[in-house]
Coordinates of C-alpha atoms and ligand atoms in Angstrom, one line a residue:
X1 CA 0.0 0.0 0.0
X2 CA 1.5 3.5 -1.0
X3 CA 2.0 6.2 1.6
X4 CA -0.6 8.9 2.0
X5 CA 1.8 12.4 0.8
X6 CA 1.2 15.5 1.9
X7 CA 1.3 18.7 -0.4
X8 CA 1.1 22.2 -0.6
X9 CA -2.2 23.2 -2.4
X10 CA -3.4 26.5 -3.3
X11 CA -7.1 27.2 -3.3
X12 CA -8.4 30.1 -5.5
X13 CA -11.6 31.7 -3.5
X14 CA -13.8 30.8 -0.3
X15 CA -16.5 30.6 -1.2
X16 CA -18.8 26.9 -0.9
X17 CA -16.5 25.1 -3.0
X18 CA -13.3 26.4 -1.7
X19 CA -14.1 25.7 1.5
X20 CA -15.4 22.2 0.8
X21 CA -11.7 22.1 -1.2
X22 CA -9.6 23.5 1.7
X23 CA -11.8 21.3 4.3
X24 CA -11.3 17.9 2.4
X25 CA -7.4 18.8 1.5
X26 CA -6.6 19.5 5.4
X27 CA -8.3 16.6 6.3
X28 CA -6.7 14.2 4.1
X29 CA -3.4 15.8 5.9
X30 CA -2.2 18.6 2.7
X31 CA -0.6 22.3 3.6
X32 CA -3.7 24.7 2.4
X33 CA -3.7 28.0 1.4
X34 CA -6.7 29.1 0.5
X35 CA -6.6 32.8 -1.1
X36 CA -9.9 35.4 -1.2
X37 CA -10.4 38.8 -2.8
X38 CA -13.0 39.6 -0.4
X39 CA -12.5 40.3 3.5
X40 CA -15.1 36.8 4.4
X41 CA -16.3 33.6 3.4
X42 CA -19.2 32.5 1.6
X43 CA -18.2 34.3 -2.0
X44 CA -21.6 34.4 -4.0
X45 CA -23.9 34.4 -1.0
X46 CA -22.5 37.7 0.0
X47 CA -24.8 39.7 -0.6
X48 CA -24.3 43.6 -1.4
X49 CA -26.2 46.5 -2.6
X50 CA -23.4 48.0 -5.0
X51 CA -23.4 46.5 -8.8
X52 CA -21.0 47.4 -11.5
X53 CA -21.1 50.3 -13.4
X54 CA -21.6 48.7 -16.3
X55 CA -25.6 47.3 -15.9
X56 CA -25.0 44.8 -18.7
X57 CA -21.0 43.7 -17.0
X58 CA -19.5 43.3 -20.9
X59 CA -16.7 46.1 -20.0
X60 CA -13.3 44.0 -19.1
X61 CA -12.0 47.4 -17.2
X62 CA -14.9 47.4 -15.2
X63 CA -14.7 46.7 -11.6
X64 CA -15.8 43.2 -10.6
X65 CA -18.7 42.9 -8.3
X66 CA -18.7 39.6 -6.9
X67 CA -22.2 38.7 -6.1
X68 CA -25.1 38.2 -8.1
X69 CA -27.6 37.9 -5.1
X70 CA -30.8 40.3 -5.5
X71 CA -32.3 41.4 -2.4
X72 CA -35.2 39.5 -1.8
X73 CA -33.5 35.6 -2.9
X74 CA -34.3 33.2 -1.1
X75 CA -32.8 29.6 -1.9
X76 CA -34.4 27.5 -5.1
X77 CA -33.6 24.3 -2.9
X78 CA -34.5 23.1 0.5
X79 CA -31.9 23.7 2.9
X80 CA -32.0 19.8 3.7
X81 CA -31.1 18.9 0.1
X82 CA -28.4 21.7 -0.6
X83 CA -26.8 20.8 3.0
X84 CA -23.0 19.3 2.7
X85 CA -23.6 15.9 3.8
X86 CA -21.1 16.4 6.8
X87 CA -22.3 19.8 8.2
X88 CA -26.3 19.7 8.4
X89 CA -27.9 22.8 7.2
X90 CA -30.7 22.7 9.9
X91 CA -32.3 25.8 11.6
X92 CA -30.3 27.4 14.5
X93 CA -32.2 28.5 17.7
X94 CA -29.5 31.0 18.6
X95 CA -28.9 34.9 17.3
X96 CA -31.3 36.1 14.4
X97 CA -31.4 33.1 12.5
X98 CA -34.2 32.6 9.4
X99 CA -35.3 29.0 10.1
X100 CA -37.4 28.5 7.0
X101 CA -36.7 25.5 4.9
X102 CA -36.3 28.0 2.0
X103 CA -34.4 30.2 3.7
X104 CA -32.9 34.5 2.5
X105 CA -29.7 34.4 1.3
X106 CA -28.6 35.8 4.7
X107 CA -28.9 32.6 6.6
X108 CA -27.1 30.4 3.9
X109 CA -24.1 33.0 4.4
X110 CA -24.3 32.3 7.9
X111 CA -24.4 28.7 7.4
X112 CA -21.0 28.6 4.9
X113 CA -19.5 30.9 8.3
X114 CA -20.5 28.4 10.5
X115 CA -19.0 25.5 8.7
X116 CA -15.7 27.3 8.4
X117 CA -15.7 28.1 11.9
X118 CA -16.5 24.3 12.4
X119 CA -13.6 23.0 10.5
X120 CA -11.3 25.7 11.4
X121 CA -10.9 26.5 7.8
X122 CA -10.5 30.4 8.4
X123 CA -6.7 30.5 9.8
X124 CA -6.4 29.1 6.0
X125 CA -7.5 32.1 3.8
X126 CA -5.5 34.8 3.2
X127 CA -8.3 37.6 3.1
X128 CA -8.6 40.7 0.7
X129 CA -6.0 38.6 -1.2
X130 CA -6.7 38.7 -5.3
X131 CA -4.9 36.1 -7.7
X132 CA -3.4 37.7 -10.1
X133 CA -2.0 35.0 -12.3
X134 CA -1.5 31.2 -11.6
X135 CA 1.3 29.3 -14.2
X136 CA 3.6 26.5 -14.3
X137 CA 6.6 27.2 -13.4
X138 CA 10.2 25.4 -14.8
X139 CA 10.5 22.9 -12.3
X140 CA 6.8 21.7 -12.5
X141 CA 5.6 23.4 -9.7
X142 CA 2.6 25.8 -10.1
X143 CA 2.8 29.8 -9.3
X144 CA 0.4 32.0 -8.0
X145 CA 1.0 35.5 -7.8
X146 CA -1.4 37.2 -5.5
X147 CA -1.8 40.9 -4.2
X148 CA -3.0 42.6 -1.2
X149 CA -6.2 44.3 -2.2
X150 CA -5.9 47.8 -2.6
X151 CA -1.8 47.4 -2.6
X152 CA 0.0 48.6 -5.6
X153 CA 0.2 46.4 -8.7
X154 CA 3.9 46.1 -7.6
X155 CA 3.4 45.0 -4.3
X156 CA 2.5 41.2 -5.5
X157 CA 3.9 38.1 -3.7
X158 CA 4.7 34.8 -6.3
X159 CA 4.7 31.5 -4.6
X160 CA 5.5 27.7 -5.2
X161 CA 2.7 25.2 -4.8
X162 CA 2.3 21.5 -5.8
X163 CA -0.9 21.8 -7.1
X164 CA -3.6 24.2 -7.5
X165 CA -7.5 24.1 -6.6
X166 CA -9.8 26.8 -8.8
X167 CA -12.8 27.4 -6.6
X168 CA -13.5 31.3 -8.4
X169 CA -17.2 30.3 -9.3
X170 CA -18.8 31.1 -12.2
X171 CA -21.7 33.7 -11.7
X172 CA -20.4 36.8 -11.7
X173 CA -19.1 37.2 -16.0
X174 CA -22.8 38.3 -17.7
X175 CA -23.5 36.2 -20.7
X176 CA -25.8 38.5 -22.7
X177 CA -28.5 37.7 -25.1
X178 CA -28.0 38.6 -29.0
X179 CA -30.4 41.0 -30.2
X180 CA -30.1 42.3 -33.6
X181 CA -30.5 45.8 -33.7
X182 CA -30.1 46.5 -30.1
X183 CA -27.3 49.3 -30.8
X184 CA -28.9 51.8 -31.9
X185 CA -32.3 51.0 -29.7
X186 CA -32.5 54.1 -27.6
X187 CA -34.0 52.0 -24.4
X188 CA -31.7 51.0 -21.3
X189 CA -29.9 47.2 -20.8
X190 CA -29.0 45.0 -17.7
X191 CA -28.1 41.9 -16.6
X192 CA -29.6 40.2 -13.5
X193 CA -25.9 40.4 -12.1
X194 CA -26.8 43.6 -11.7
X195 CA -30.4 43.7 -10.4
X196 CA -30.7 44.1 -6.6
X197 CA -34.3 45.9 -6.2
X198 CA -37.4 46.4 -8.5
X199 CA -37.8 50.2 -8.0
X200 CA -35.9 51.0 -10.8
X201 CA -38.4 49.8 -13.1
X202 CA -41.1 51.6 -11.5
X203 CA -44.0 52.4 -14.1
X204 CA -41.6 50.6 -16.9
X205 CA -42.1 48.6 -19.9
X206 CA -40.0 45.6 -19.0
X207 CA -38.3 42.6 -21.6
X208 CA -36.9 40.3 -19.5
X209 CA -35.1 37.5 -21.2
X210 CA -34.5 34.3 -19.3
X211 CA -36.7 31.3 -18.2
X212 CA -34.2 30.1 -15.1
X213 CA -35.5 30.4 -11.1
X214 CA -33.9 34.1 -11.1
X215 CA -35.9 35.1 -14.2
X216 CA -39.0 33.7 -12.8
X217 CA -38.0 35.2 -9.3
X218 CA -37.8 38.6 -11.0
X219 CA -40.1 38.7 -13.4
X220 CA -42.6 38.4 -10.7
X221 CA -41.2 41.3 -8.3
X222 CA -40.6 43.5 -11.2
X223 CA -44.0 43.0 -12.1
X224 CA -45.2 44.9 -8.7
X225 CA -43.9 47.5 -9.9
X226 CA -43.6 47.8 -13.6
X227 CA -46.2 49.2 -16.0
X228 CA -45.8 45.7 -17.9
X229 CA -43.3 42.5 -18.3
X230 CA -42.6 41.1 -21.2
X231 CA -40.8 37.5 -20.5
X232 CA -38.9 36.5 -23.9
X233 CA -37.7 32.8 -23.8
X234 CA -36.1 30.2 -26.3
X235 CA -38.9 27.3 -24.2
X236 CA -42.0 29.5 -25.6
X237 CA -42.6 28.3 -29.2
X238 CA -43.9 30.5 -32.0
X239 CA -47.5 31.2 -30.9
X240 CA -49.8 34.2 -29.7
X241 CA -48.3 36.0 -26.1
X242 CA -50.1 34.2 -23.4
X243 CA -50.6 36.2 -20.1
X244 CA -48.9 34.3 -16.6
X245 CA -51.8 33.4 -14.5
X246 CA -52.1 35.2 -11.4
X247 CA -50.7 38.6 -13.2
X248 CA -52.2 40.9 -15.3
X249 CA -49.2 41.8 -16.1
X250 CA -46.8 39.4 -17.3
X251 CA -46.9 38.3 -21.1
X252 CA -44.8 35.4 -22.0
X253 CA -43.6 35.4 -25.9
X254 CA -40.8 33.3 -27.8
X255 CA -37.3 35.0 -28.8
X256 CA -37.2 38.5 -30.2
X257 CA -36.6 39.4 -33.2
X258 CA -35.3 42.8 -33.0
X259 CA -35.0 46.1 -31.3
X260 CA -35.7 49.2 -33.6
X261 CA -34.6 53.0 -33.5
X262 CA -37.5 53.9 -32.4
X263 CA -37.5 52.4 -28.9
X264 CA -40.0 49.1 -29.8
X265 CA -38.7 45.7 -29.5
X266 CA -40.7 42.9 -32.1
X267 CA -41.0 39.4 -30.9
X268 CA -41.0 36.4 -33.4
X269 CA -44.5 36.0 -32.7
X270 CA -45.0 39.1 -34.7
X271 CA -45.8 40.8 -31.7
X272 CA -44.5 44.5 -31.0
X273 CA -43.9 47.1 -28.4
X274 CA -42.2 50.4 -27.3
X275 CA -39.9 48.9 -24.2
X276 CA -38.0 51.0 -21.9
X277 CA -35.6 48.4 -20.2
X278 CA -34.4 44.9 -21.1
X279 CA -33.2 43.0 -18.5
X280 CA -30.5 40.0 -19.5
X281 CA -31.5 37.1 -17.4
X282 CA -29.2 35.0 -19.8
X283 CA -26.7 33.3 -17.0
X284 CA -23.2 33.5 -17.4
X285 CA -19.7 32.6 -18.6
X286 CA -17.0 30.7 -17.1
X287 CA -13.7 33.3 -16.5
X288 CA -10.3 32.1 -15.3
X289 CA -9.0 35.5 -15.9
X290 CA -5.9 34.4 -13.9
X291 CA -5.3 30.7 -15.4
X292 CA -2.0 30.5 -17.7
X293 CA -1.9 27.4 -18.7
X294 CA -0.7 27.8 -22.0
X295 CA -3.3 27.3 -24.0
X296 CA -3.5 23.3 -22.4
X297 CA -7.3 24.5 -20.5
X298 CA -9.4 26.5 -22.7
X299 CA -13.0 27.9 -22.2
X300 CA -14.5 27.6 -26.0
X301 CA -18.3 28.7 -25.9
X302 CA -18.7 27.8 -22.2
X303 CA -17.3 24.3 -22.3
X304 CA -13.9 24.8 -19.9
X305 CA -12.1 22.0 -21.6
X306 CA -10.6 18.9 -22.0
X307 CA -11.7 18.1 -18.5
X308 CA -11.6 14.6 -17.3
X309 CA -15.1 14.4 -14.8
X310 CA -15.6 18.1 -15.4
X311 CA -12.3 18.3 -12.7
X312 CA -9.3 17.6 -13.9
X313 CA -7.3 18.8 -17.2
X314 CA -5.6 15.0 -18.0
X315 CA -2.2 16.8 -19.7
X316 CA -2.2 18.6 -16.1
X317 CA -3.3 16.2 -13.3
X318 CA -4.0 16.0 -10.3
X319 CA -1.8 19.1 -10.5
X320 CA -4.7 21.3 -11.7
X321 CA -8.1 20.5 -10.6
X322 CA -11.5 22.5 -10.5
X323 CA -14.2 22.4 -8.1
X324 CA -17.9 23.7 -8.9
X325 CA -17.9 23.8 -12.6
X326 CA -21.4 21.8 -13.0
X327 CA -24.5 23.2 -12.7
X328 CA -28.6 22.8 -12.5
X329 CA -27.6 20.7 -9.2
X330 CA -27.2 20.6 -5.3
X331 CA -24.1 22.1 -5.6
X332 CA -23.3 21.7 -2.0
X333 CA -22.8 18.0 -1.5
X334 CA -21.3 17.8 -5.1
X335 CA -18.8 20.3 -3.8
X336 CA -17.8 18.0 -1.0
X337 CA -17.2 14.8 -3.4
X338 CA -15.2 16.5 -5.6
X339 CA -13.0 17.9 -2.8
X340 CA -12.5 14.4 -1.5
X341 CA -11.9 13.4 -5.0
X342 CA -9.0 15.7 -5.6
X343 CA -7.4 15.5 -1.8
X344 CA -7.5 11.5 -1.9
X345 CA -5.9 11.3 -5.4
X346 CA -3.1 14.2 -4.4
X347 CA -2.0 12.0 -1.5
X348 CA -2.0 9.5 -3.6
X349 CA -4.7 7.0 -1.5
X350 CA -6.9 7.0 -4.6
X351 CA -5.4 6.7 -8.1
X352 CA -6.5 8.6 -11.6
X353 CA -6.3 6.8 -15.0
X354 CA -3.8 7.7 -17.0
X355 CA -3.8 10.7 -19.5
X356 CA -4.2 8.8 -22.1
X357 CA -7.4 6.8 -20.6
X358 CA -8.6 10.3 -19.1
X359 CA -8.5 11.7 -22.7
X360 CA -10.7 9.0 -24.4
X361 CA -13.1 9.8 -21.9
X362 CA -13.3 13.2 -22.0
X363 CA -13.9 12.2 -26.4
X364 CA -16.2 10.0 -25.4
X365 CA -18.2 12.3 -23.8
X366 CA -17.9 15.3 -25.7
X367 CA -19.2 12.7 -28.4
X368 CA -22.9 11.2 -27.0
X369 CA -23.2 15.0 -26.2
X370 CA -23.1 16.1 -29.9
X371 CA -24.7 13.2 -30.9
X372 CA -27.7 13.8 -28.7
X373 CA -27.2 17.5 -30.2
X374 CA -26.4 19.2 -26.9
X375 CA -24.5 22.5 -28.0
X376 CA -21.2 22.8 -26.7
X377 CA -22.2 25.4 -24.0
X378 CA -24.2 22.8 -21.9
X379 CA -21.3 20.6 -21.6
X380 CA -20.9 21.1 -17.3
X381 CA -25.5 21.0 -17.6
X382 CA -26.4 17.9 -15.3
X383 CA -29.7 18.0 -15.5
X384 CA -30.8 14.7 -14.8
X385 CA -27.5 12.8 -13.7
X386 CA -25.7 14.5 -11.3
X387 CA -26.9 12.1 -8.4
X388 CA -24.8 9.3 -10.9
X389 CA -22.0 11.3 -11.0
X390 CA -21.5 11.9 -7.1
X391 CA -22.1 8.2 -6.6
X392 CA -19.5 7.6 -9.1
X393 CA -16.6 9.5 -7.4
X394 CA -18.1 8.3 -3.8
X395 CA -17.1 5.1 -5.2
X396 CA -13.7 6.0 -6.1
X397 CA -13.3 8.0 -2.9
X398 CA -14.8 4.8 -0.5
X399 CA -17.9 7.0 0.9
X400 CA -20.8 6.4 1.1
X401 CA -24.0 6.6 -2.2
X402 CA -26.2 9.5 -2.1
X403 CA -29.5 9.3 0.0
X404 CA -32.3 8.3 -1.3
X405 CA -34.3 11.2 0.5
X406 CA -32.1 13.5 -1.1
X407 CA -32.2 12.4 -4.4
X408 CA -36.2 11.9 -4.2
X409 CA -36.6 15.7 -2.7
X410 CA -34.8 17.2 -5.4
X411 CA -36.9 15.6 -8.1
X412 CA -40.1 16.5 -5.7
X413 CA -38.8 20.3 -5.5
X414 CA -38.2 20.8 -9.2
X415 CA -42.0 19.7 -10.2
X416 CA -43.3 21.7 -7.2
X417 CA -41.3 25.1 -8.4
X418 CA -42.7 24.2 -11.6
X419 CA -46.3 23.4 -10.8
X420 CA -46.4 26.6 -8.5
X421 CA -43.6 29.2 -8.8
X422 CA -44.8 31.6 -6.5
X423 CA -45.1 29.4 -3.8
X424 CA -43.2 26.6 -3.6
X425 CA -41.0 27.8 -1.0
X426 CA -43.9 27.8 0.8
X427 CA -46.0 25.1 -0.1
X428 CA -44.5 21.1 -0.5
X429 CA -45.9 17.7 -0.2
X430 CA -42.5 15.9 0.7
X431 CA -42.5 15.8 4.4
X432 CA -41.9 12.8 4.4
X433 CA -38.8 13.3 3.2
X434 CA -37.8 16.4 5.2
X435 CA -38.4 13.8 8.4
X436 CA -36.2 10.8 6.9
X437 CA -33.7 13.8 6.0
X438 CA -33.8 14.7 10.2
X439 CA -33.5 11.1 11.1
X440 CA -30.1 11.0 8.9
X441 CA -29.1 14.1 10.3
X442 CA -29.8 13.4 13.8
X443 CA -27.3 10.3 13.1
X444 CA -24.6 13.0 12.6
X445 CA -25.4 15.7 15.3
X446 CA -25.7 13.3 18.4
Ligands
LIG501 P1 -18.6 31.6 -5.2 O1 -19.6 31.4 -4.2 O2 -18.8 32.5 -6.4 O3 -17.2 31.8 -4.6 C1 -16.0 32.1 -5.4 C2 -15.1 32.9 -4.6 O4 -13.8 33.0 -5.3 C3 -15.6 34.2 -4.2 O5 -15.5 34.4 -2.8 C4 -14.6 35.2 -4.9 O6 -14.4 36.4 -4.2 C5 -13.4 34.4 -5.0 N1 -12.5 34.7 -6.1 C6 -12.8 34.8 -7.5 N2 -11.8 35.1 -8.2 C7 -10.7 35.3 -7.3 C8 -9.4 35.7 -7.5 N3 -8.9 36.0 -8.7 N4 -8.6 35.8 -6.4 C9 -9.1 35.6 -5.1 N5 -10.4 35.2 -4.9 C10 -11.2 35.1 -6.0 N6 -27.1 27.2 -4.9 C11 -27.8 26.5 -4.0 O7 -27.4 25.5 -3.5 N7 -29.1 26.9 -3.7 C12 -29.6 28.1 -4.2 O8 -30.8 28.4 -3.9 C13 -28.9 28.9 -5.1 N8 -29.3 30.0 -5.6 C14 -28.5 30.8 -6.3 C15 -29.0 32.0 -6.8 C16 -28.2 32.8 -7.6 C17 -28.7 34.2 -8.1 C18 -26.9 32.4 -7.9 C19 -26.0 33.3 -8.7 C20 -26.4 31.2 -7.5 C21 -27.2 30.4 -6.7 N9 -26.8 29.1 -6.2 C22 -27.5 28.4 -5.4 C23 -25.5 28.6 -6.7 C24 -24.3 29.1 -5.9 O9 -23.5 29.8 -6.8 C25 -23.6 28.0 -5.2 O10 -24.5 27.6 -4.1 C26 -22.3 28.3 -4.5 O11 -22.4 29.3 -3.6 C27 -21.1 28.6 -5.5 O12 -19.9 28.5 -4.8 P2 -18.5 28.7 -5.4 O13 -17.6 28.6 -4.3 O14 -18.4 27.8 -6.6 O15 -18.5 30.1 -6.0

């Protein structure tokens, strides 16, 4: 049997998955150095009233807001089934706590500060700390140059590491919607990153373009406020505008067509109107603005690629890994795998194939995915197999399969926010589930 081997990681952000990374790396007995632009933990789920100057967030000079968090969000998943499956997300009797199961943003930020308090994973993160640029250097090692924030651009420190973790995220780079036309439409443009409140669009004619649980989110609190909303989404085919029911002022249309000089916007249902504001609720783009890696890791509409498992670049592993990438899942517990993944194959306790092997899968995959005619920028989408995909690497990693509560309430909460958007948050018919999800978690708490 080999001998575990510890090394010297560097973690890129502190958010969820970098604290996942830096807890499972620690554990597994690695040096971690986990470093944060911002002065806390908990990355996207800090939530702040300031947005970019740019609404639409297409200016590279601009500066970066972080967080994409509007005021009012509250979580699109239960607490129990976005939980890491160490460190139960269950309600907390003590300070100002929000014990819903759906719970404000607030309270998940206070839940990614208690786990790091609970692992001790602070004392790792070099705060107010930006990367800069991350390389390989001549003797194999990786670099990262990092600067104090607000230091001068001189003032950067370059260090050695075995092996770098990217945990940056991947919602805060706008991906806008194409609309021919739109420059010389006299009307205003922004992207959900930068939508905190609806007052804004008081009395406004509103497109919003988007079909995702933000755009639905939105659409209805704009709507309290707007003069009318105008939702323009590729899952509407080419018919008549049908009204959402329960508004009176919420019209749902297919794609538009174009935006004219003269302030309308025509749908490809034929249908036309003068709009003051479109709002981008289009999702966003992967960004390793940092990442050298000489052309080896490459982000070619959306797909960051060749990835073996969506984590590690074959030419570069375990040397290079990245946590977080998939989405349209409980990214929580997928998190944690993947850290354990990485840690356990750096100490070398669990082995990788070899490039070679790692490279036909990657084909192999890219392949049934244009053969079922996904486009290329759904390649890290797991809708409908991520539950497979944990279970895979628990396998390699020797832990335990997902539960089957878990796996049965995330199916349950995706009909119910369909069946009633408004109020599923509110509203569910899987207690029995949240109790089997209490009797697991009960198991970990005593
Ligand atoms: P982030 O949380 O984005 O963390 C990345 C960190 O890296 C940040 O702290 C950032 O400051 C840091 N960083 C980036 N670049 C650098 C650099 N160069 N140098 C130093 N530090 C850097 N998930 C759920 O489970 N439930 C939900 O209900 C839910 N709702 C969501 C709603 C919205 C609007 C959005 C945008 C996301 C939502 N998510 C939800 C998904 C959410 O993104 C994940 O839960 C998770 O928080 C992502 O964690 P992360 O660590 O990958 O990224």
């Amino acid at each position: 049997m080999s001998t575990a081997v510890a090394r010297d990681v560097a973690v890129i952000g502190a958010g969820a998955a970098g604290l996942a990374a830096a807890r499972h790396l620690r554990r597994e007995g690695h040096s971690v150095v986990v470093f944060e632009r911002e002065s806390l933990v908990g990355g996207t789920w800090i939530y702040t009233n300031n947005t970019e100057p740019d609404p639409l967030g297409i200016d590279p000079t601009r500066p970066v807001v972080h967080s994409s968090l509007y005021a009012s969000l509250r979580t699109n998943l239960p607490r129990e089934a976005m939980s890491f499956r160490e460190y139960p997300f269950v309600p907390k009797k003590t300070g100002h706590r929000d014990p819903r199961r759906f719970p404000g943003h607030k309270e998940v930020l206070e839940y990614l500060k208690d786990y790091a308090t609970e692992f001790g994973i602070g004392e790792l993160v070099r705060f107010e700390t930006v990367v800069n640029r991350v390389w390989r250097g001549e003797n194999g090692k990786w670099e990262v140059r990092s600067r104090k924030r607000g230091g001068e651009e001189e003032e950067h420190m370059d260090e050695a590491f075995d092996a770098v973790v990217v945990c940056n995220g991947h919602y805060s780079e706008p991906r806008i919607a194409h609309i021919p036309g739109v420059d010389r439409w006299p009307g205003k443009q922004i992207h959900s990153h930068n939508y905190r409140v609806p007052e804004p669009f008081q009395n406004q004619v509103v497109v919003l373009i988007g079909s995702a649980a933000s755009a639905v989110d939105i659409s209805r609190e704009i709507a309290s406020v707007a003069n009318q909303v105008h939702i323009a989404s590729r899952s509407i085919s080419d018919e008549e505008a049908t009204m959402v029911p329960g508004y009176d002022n919420i019209w749902l249309h297919p794609m538009i067509e174009r935006a004219h000089e003269d302030g309308t916007i025509s749908f490809s249902n034929g249908f036309k109107i003068v709009v003051d504001i479109i709002l981008h609720c289009t999702g966003y783009k992967y960004h390793f603005p940092f990442l050298d890696t000489k052309g080896i890791v490459t982000v070619d509409d959306n797909r960051v690629g060749p990835l073996y498992k969506h984590v590690f670049p074959p030419s570069l592993a375990p040397w290079l890994s990245f946590v977080g990438l998939p989405y349209k899942t409980a990214p929580f517990p997928q998190f944690e795998i993947q850290s354990k993944w990485i840690a356990g194959i750096l100490s070398g306790r669990i082995s990788l194939p070899s490039p070679e092997e790692m490279t036909k899968d990657i084909e192999a995959f890219y392949s049934s995915l244009q053969k079922c005619g996904v486009p290329k920028r759904y390649t890290h989408n797991m809708t409908g197999y991520q539950f497979e995909y944990n279970d895979w690497i628990a396998t390699k990693c020797g832990c335990p399969q997902t539960e089957e509560w878990r796996k049965k309430m995330y199916s349950a909460t995706s009909l119910n926010r369909e069946a009633r958007p408004e109020t599923y948050r509110d509203e569910w018919e899987d207690e029995d589930l949240v109790l089997e999800a209490y009797q697991d978690f009960k198991k970990q708490i005593s």
